[in-house]
């Protein structure tokens, strides 16, 4: 088991913000602590980006670092 | 006669440089005021911990952030207790002299405050704490050996501890600009994020109240020390406030309760559906507890309390009651407690519209 820091940028969708953040984090590990730390507009895109910083609990080879799914 | 208490959450996220609550327990006066206004305040160690300084108020419930998030989400209830038996978990990376200081603080709290503390367990290897800053400027951190923390916690729980105070050796850089800024009252607490990770991890694993104090060597006196940081420079450890806070921290219990718990009685439990308001900095609405409350229809009171984040109600599309200070927020909490519509307290008061 190890603790993995992760930064994500998620296109904002309708519905529960908490649920969409936790679902996105679960792909990488079990969220231990997280927060939306920014909301950014995307040029030419209707959806805003949620900037999320988190620490996850990962078993085996966790993925650390940053990820930008809009890229 | 006062109205019934209105259970209120006070959230001031740690490690984001809040002007109030970003230092050494400097949100405690605000917490005391909100406790008086609400009659029941649930808040977390970052608000209450002033190292050698603390305040014990039966209306204030000390709940680490992991439990607070789940309470807000409706997954935990809180059971007030007369006392906890606080186990002391020491990082094997703490030097002998510093370790002795912590043991003597625990003895002092037993002798002078009457707290039940023990047993004491050391990790089998150093925890290897590291500090980090996120892109936002918020402090984070991690442990090289989380497994050692959890093993030690399991030993304490098996030995009868009902709550755990953790002391981890933190890295030091007494010449750093970040530390100078913090002591001068203008920076982020770079230790705070790692502290929260440690206590969250232990609470998550054991399901009992836990909180953390960093072990650090004393700093030389600084004549320009900001009053908000002064609580951390009065003694040789940050442990007294943690022991006092945990000594009456409520038990964390699964919600909805099991049939066995219902049979035993849940009448005294603080239930998540009883939460009447959450108070939080206006720029820090993106945490799990505040979002859970907003999604459950709990009134969110935002307070002008500058920090490094700008995650506002407008940015997230949340409806909130805005206050310019914690004193104003206390007035709003009191209004909610007394059943007074907050909108009726402001002018202009628009006419009703037919739907």
PDB file of N, CA, C and O in Angstrom, chain B residues 36 54 56 67 78 112 150 169 179 191 198 243 312 334-336 338-339 351:
ATOM      1  N   UNK B  36     -21.359  29.108  20.757  1.00  0.00           N
ATOM      2  CA  UNK B  36     -22.353  29.802  21.579  1.00  0.00           C
ATOM      3  C   UNK B  36     -23.607  30.094  20.764  1.00  0.00           C
ATOM      4  O   UNK B  36     -24.737  29.978  21.267  1.00  0.00           O
ATOM      5  N   UNK B  54      -5.253  25.566  23.957  1.00  0.00           N
ATOM      6  CA  UNK B  54      -6.458  24.821  23.587  1.00  0.00           C
ATOM      7  C   UNK B  54      -7.621  25.402  24.361  1.00  0.00           C
ATOM      8  O   UNK B  54      -7.437  26.219  25.276  1.00  0.00           O
ATOM      9  N   UNK B  56     -11.455  23.880  25.854  1.00  0.00           N
ATOM     10  CA  UNK B  56     -12.389  22.776  25.935  1.00  0.00           C
ATOM     11  C   UNK B  56     -13.784  23.328  26.218  1.00  0.00           C
ATOM     12  O   UNK B  56     -13.983  24.081  27.164  1.00  0.00           O
ATOM     13  N   UNK B  67     -13.542  11.949   9.449  1.00  0.00           N
ATOM     14  CA  UNK B  67     -14.855  11.728  10.050  1.00  0.00           C
ATOM     15  C   UNK B  67     -15.827  12.846   9.711  1.00  0.00           C
ATOM     16  O   UNK B  67     -17.014  12.606   9.479  1.00  0.00           O
ATOM     17  N   UNK B  78     -22.127  10.703  15.211  1.00  0.00           N
ATOM     18  CA  UNK B  78     -21.162  10.979  16.278  1.00  0.00           C
ATOM     19  C   UNK B  78     -21.821  10.671  17.616  1.00  0.00           C
ATOM     20  O   UNK B  78     -22.968  11.066  17.844  1.00  0.00           O
ATOM     21  N   UNK B 112      -2.039  16.889  35.346  1.00  0.00           N
ATOM     22  CA  UNK B 112      -2.602  18.218  35.556  1.00  0.00           C
ATOM     23  C   UNK B 112      -4.031  18.351  35.044  1.00  0.00           C
ATOM     24  O   UNK B 112      -4.824  19.102  35.599  1.00  0.00           O
ATOM     25  N   UNK B 150      -0.045   2.231  10.219  1.00  0.00           N
ATOM     26  CA  UNK B 150      -1.246   1.427  10.442  1.00  0.00           C
ATOM     27  C   UNK B 150      -0.973   0.266  11.405  1.00  0.00           C
ATOM     28  O   UNK B 150      -1.825  -0.059  12.241  1.00  0.00           O
ATOM     29  N   UNK B 169       7.748  12.583  13.117  1.00  0.00           N
ATOM     30  CA  UNK B 169       8.890  13.482  12.926  1.00  0.00           C
ATOM     31  C   UNK B 169       8.763  14.136  11.557  1.00  0.00           C
ATOM     32  O   UNK B 169       8.688  13.453  10.530  1.00  0.00           O
ATOM     33  N   UNK B 179       8.722  29.013   5.867  1.00  0.00           N
ATOM     34  CA  UNK B 179       8.597  29.068   7.322  1.00  0.00           C
ATOM     35  C   UNK B 179       8.647  30.519   7.797  1.00  0.00           C
ATOM     36  O   UNK B 179       7.868  30.928   8.673  1.00  0.00           O
ATOM     37  N   UNK B 191       3.329  22.346   6.811  1.00  0.00           N
ATOM     38  CA  UNK B 191       3.222  21.057   7.502  1.00  0.00           C
ATOM     39  C   UNK B 191       1.806  20.493   7.444  1.00  0.00           C
ATOM     40  O   UNK B 191       1.589  19.285   7.587  1.00  0.00           O
ATOM     41  N   UNK B 198      -1.859  12.069   7.360  1.00  0.00           N
ATOM     42  CA  UNK B 198      -1.565  11.077   8.406  1.00  0.00           C
ATOM     43  C   UNK B 198      -2.816  10.753   9.226  1.00  0.00           C
ATOM     44  O   UNK B 198      -3.168   9.585   9.428  1.00  0.00           O
ATOM     45  N   UNK B 243      -4.096  16.094  22.628  1.00  0.00           N
ATOM     46  CA  UNK B 243      -4.541  15.218  23.716  1.00  0.00           C
ATOM     47  C   UNK B 243      -5.843  15.732  24.329  1.00  0.00           C
ATOM     48  O   UNK B 243      -6.756  14.949  24.613  1.00  0.00           O
ATOM     49  N   UNK B 312     -15.159  29.656  -5.276  1.00  0.00           N
ATOM     50  CA  UNK B 312     -16.254  30.398  -4.654  1.00  0.00           C
ATOM     51  C   UNK B 312     -17.608  29.775  -4.995  1.00  0.00           C
ATOM     52  O   UNK B 312     -17.717  28.878  -5.840  1.00  0.00           O
ATOM     53  N   UNK B 334     -27.376  31.929  14.478  1.00  0.00           N
ATOM     54  CA  UNK B 334     -28.375  32.178  15.524  1.00  0.00           C
ATOM     55  C   UNK B 334     -29.754  32.391  14.903  1.00  0.00           C
ATOM     56  O   UNK B 334     -30.770  31.903  15.421  1.00  0.00           O
ATOM     57  N   UNK B 335     -29.798  33.102  13.774  1.00  0.00           N
ATOM     58  CA  UNK B 335     -31.085  33.304  13.088  1.00  0.00           C
ATOM     59  C   UNK B 335     -31.680  31.962  12.666  1.00  0.00           C
ATOM     60  O   UNK B 335     -32.870  31.696  12.884  1.00  0.00           O
ATOM     61  N   UNK B 336     -30.851  31.105  12.079  1.00  0.00           N
ATOM     62  CA  UNK B 336     -31.343  29.778  11.667  1.00  0.00           C
ATOM     63  C   UNK B 336     -31.814  28.987  12.885  1.00  0.00           C
ATOM     64  O   UNK B 336     -32.840  28.310  12.844  1.00  0.00           O
ATOM     65  N   UNK B 338     -33.025  30.119  15.606  1.00  0.00           N
ATOM     66  CA  UNK B 338     -34.265  30.684  16.142  1.00  0.00           C
ATOM     67  C   UNK B 338     -35.407  30.665  15.130  1.00  0.00           C
ATOM     68  O   UNK B 338     -36.502  31.157  15.409  1.00  0.00           O
ATOM     69  N   UNK B 339     -35.134  30.149  13.935  1.00  0.00           N
ATOM     70  CA  UNK B 339     -36.192  30.073  12.925  1.00  0.00           C
ATOM     71  C   UNK B 339     -36.479  31.385  12.226  1.00  0.00           C
ATOM     72  O   UNK B 339     -37.565  31.582  11.679  1.00  0.00           O
ATOM     73  N   UNK B 351     -40.384  42.348  -2.804  1.00  0.00           N
ATOM     74  CA  UNK B 351     -41.765  41.873  -2.644  1.00  0.00           C
ATOM     75  C   UNK B 351     -41.871  40.434  -3.129  1.00  0.00           C
ATOM     76  O   UNK B 351     -41.093  39.986  -3.986  1.00  0.00           O
TER      77      UNK B 351
END
